[in-house]
Amino acid sequence: MLKFSTNTLWLLLLAATGLTYWLGESGQVGQSSMVPVFIIFGVSFFKGLLVINDFMELRHASSLWRNLLVGWLGFVIGMILLAYWLGSR
């Protein structure tokens, strides 16, 4: 697992937020390709993992709790992607 200092983690989250904002506002989402949408939600999943492991301090917690939250995050992102895909057909 990756381990970052709090400042590095904060900068990573800030850069990831800027990337997703730029992709969302650049007009590339909504085009014929789903690639920007997958990139946005992939980055969002990565951000969620960082928050779960470091800010919620579940890195060293029982794997049950960590897997439960990561599963919830994956489920929510998957459902949003499914709704987006169904709406864009």
Short mmCIF file of C-alpha atoms in Angstrom, two decimals:
data_model
loop_
_atom_site.label_atom_id
_atom_site.label_comp_id
_atom_site.label_asym_id
_atom_site.label_seq_id
_atom_site.Cartn_x
_atom_site.Cartn_y
_atom_site.Cartn_z
CA MET A 1 0.00 0.00 0.00
CA LEU A 2 1.11 3.53 -0.68
CA LYS A 3 1.88 5.66 2.36
CA PHE A 4 2.02 9.43 2.05
CA SER A 5 2.62 12.22 4.51
CA THR A 6 -0.45 14.27 5.33
CA ASN A 7 0.77 17.25 3.29
CA THR A 8 1.57 15.08 0.27
CA LEU A 9 -1.79 13.39 0.58
CA TRP A 10 -3.53 16.76 0.73
CA LEU A 11 -1.67 17.93 -2.38
CA LEU A 12 -2.59 14.71 -4.20
CA LEU A 13 -6.26 15.14 -3.31
CA LEU A 14 -6.12 18.78 -4.41
CA ALA A 15 -4.52 17.86 -7.75
CA ALA A 16 -7.02 15.04 -8.30
CA THR A 17 -9.90 17.40 -7.59
CA GLY A 18 -8.45 19.91 -10.06
CA LEU A 19 -8.11 17.19 -12.69
CA THR A 20 -11.69 16.01 -12.32
CA TYR A 21 -12.95 19.60 -12.32
CA TRP A 22 -11.00 20.36 -15.49
CA LEU A 23 -12.30 17.22 -17.21
CA GLY A 24 -15.85 18.02 -16.19
CA GLU A 25 -15.72 21.64 -17.30
CA SER A 26 -13.69 21.13 -20.48
CA GLY A 27 -16.70 19.90 -22.40
CA GLN A 28 -15.20 16.47 -23.03
CA VAL A 29 -17.79 14.72 -20.90
CA GLY A 30 -20.97 14.15 -22.82
CA GLN A 31 -19.18 13.55 -26.10
CA SER A 32 -19.47 10.19 -27.81
CA SER A 33 -16.74 8.63 -25.65
CA MET A 34 -17.15 7.39 -22.09
CA VAL A 35 -13.38 7.64 -21.47
CA PRO A 36 -13.46 11.02 -19.64
CA VAL A 37 -16.26 9.73 -17.42
CA PHE A 38 -14.26 6.61 -16.54
CA ILE A 39 -11.20 8.77 -15.81
CA ILE A 40 -13.24 11.07 -13.53
CA PHE A 41 -14.72 8.19 -11.58
CA GLY A 42 -11.39 6.33 -11.49
CA VAL A 43 -9.75 9.38 -9.94
CA SER A 44 -12.70 9.69 -7.56
CA PHE A 45 -12.26 6.07 -6.51
CA PHE A 46 -8.54 6.69 -5.91
CA LYS A 47 -9.38 9.77 -3.82
CA GLY A 48 -11.87 7.73 -1.82
CA LEU A 49 -9.23 5.07 -1.15
CA LEU A 50 -6.83 7.71 0.13
CA VAL A 51 -9.47 9.18 2.42
CA ILE A 52 -10.54 5.77 3.72
CA ASN A 53 -7.00 4.59 4.40
CA ASP A 54 -5.41 7.77 5.73
CA PHE A 55 -7.95 10.34 6.91
CA MET A 56 -10.34 7.74 8.36
CA GLU A 57 -7.28 5.84 9.63
CA LEU A 58 -8.53 2.46 8.44
CA ARG A 59 -5.17 1.46 6.96
CA HIS A 60 -4.37 -0.63 10.04
CA ALA A 61 -7.94 -1.43 11.05
CA SER A 62 -9.64 -4.75 10.60
CA SER A 63 -9.87 -5.72 6.94
CA LEU A 64 -13.62 -6.16 7.41
CA TRP A 65 -14.17 -2.43 7.96
CA ARG A 66 -11.77 -1.36 5.24
CA ASN A 67 -13.23 -3.80 2.71
CA LEU A 68 -16.76 -2.79 3.68
CA LEU A 69 -16.05 0.89 2.98
CA VAL A 70 -14.08 0.22 -0.21
CA GLY A 71 -16.90 -2.05 -1.39
CA TRP A 72 -19.45 0.64 -0.62
CA LEU A 73 -17.37 3.19 -2.56
CA GLY A 74 -17.07 0.84 -5.54
CA PHE A 75 -20.78 0.07 -5.43
CA VAL A 76 -21.80 3.75 -5.36
CA ILE A 77 -19.43 4.68 -8.19
CA GLY A 78 -20.59 1.67 -10.19
CA MET A 79 -24.25 2.66 -9.76
CA ILE A 80 -23.53 6.26 -10.81
CA LEU A 81 -21.70 5.01 -13.91
CA LEU A 82 -24.58 2.66 -14.70
CA ALA A 83 -27.10 5.51 -14.36
CA TYR A 84 -24.95 7.76 -16.55
CA TRP A 85 -24.58 5.04 -19.18
CA LEU A 86 -28.31 4.27 -19.19
CA GLY A 87 -29.13 7.97 -19.45
CA SER A 88 -26.76 8.55 -22.34
CA ARG A 89 -28.07 5.70 -24.52
#
